[in-house]
Amino acid sequence: MKTLKYSRQRESIKKCLMGRHDHPTADGVYASIREEFPNISLGTVYRNLNLLVELGEIQKLSCGDGKDRFDGVTTPHYHFLCRQCGAVTDLPLKPMPEAERYAEEATGARVDSHVIYMYGICPGCLKE
Ligand code: ZN
Ligand code: MN
């Protein structure tokens, strides 16, 4: 019964992430998930998020601002962080696997993944 409840919570956490594209922190997921599971703790949300990351069902983003964010989209894509409002959005750029080949040629290493974070001011903040 206990495991069933936990997997229901985990499913719900995953569904929450699939339904939003703002790359929430654990706190943000916690706030949404509490509507459905009022007694859930932040620790449980955190554990489930990290388990989903380990299972490869979601991904964790560390954009360099000290906050872990979570993304329900696991296919390769790049991100933009607004320095003003802190919003993290998907960059509509095609993945660049050739960058890994260049790095391999330059270093002799075997490269199997890469991430790109771009930083600046988002259109909404530019308008203000
Ligand atoms: Zn902004
Ligand atoms: Mn994303």
Short mmCIF file of C-alpha atoms and ligand atoms in Angstrom, two decimals:
data_model
loop_
_atom_site.label_atom_id
_atom_site.label_comp_id
_atom_site.label_asym_id
_atom_site.label_seq_id
_atom_site.Cartn_x
_atom_site.Cartn_y
_atom_site.Cartn_z
CA MET A 1 0.00 0.00 0.00
CA LYS A 2 2.83 2.29 0.91
CA THR A 3 4.70 1.73 -2.36
CA LEU A 4 1.46 2.19 -4.30
CA LYS A 5 0.94 5.58 -2.71
CA TYR A 6 4.54 6.55 -3.41
CA SER A 7 4.29 5.58 -7.06
CA ARG A 8 1.06 7.56 -7.36
CA GLN A 9 2.87 10.57 -5.94
CA ARG A 10 5.74 10.00 -8.35
CA GLU A 11 3.38 9.71 -11.32
CA SER A 12 1.70 12.91 -10.27
CA ILE A 13 5.04 14.71 -9.93
CA LYS A 14 5.97 13.56 -13.42
CA LYS A 15 2.61 14.64 -14.82
CA CYS A 16 3.03 18.05 -13.20
CA LEU A 17 6.40 18.48 -14.93
CA MET A 18 5.08 17.29 -18.29
CA GLY A 19 2.33 19.89 -18.07
CA ARG A 20 4.51 22.91 -17.44
CA HIS A 21 7.46 24.21 -19.41
CA ASP A 22 8.85 26.73 -16.92
CA HIS A 23 11.47 24.35 -15.45
CA PRO A 24 10.33 24.65 -11.80
CA THR A 25 12.56 24.13 -8.77
CA ALA A 26 11.67 21.43 -6.23
CA ASP A 27 9.81 24.15 -4.28
CA GLY A 28 7.74 24.98 -7.35
CA VAL A 29 6.82 21.33 -7.90
CA TYR A 30 6.05 21.00 -4.19
CA ALA A 31 3.63 23.95 -4.34
CA SER A 32 1.73 22.38 -7.27
CA ILE A 33 1.72 18.84 -5.94
CA ARG A 34 0.40 19.85 -2.54
CA GLU A 35 -2.94 20.67 -4.14
CA GLU A 36 -3.34 16.96 -4.84
CA PHE A 37 -1.37 15.58 -1.87
CA PRO A 38 -1.78 18.11 0.96
CA ASN A 39 0.31 16.03 3.39
CA ILE A 40 3.29 15.43 1.14
CA SER A 41 6.61 16.79 2.42
CA LEU A 42 9.20 18.75 0.47
CA GLY A 43 11.66 15.92 1.21
CA THR A 44 9.38 13.39 -0.46
CA VAL A 45 8.99 15.61 -3.50
CA TYR A 46 12.76 16.02 -3.66
CA ARG A 47 13.38 12.28 -3.36
CA ASN A 48 10.86 11.48 -6.07
CA LEU A 49 12.31 14.14 -8.37
CA ASN A 50 15.79 12.72 -7.97
CA LEU A 51 14.51 9.18 -8.50
CA LEU A 52 12.78 10.28 -11.73
CA VAL A 53 16.09 11.85 -12.82
CA GLU A 54 17.92 8.57 -12.10
CA LEU A 55 15.28 6.67 -14.09
CA GLY A 56 15.85 9.06 -16.99
CA GLU A 57 12.19 10.12 -17.00
CA ILE A 58 12.94 13.78 -16.29
CA GLN A 59 16.10 15.85 -16.30
CA LYS A 60 17.71 18.13 -13.77
CA LEU A 61 19.05 21.50 -14.89
CA SER A 62 21.85 23.29 -13.07
CA CYS A 63 22.09 26.65 -14.80
CA GLY A 64 24.76 28.02 -12.52
CA ASP A 65 22.54 30.16 -10.30
CA GLY A 66 22.62 27.61 -7.48
CA LYS A 67 19.08 26.33 -8.06
CA ASP A 68 18.24 22.86 -9.32
CA ARG A 69 15.41 22.97 -11.82
CA PHE A 70 13.49 20.09 -13.35
CA ASP A 71 12.37 19.45 -16.91
CA GLY A 72 9.88 16.83 -18.10
CA VAL A 73 11.41 16.92 -21.58
CA THR A 74 14.40 14.58 -21.82
CA THR A 75 15.17 14.89 -25.53
CA PRO A 76 18.28 17.03 -26.13
CA HIS A 77 17.56 20.76 -26.12
CA TYR A 78 19.20 23.94 -24.86
CA HIS A 79 18.12 26.54 -22.32
CA PHE A 80 18.11 30.28 -21.78
CA LEU A 81 18.25 31.90 -18.33
CA CYS A 82 17.05 35.50 -17.91
CA ARG A 83 19.42 37.34 -15.58
CA GLN A 84 16.67 39.73 -14.56
CA CYS A 85 13.61 37.58 -13.76
CA GLY A 86 15.37 34.22 -13.45
CA ALA A 87 13.05 32.52 -15.93
CA VAL A 88 14.49 29.48 -17.70
CA THR A 89 13.07 28.83 -21.16
CA ASP A 90 13.76 26.34 -23.94
CA LEU A 91 15.95 27.62 -26.74
CA PRO A 92 14.46 26.85 -30.13
CA LEU A 93 17.83 25.76 -31.50
CA LYS A 94 18.60 22.47 -33.20
CA PRO A 95 20.86 20.16 -31.15
CA MET A 96 24.46 20.30 -32.33
CA PRO A 97 25.96 16.79 -32.09
CA GLU A 98 28.81 17.96 -34.32
CA ALA A 99 30.11 20.05 -31.39
CA GLU A 100 30.91 16.76 -29.65
CA ARG A 101 32.84 15.53 -32.70
CA TYR A 102 34.86 18.79 -32.76
CA ALA A 103 35.63 18.36 -29.06
CA GLU A 104 36.70 14.78 -29.65
CA GLU A 105 39.04 15.82 -32.46
CA ALA A 106 40.48 18.59 -30.31
CA THR A 107 41.06 16.49 -27.20
CA GLY A 108 41.24 12.83 -28.14
CA ALA A 109 38.55 12.21 -25.54
CA ARG A 110 35.33 10.35 -26.16
CA VAL A 111 32.50 12.87 -25.72
CA ASP A 112 29.00 11.52 -25.16
CA SER A 113 26.93 14.53 -24.14
CA HIS A 114 26.91 18.28 -23.77
CA VAL A 115 24.68 21.02 -22.41
CA ILE A 116 24.29 24.64 -23.46
CA TYR A 117 22.94 27.41 -21.25
CA MET A 118 22.65 30.89 -22.67
CA TYR A 119 22.24 33.97 -20.48
CA GLY A 120 20.79 37.40 -21.05
CA ILE A 121 17.56 39.37 -20.70
CA CYS A 122 14.27 37.80 -21.82
CA PRO A 123 11.85 39.63 -24.18
CA GLY A 124 9.42 40.32 -21.31
CA CYS A 125 12.10 42.00 -19.18
CA LEU A 126 13.45 43.91 -22.21
CA LYS A 127 10.04 45.54 -22.67
CA GLU A 128 10.00 46.96 -19.14
ZN ZN B 1 13.15 38.01 -17.73
MN MN B 2 13.64 22.44 -21.24
#
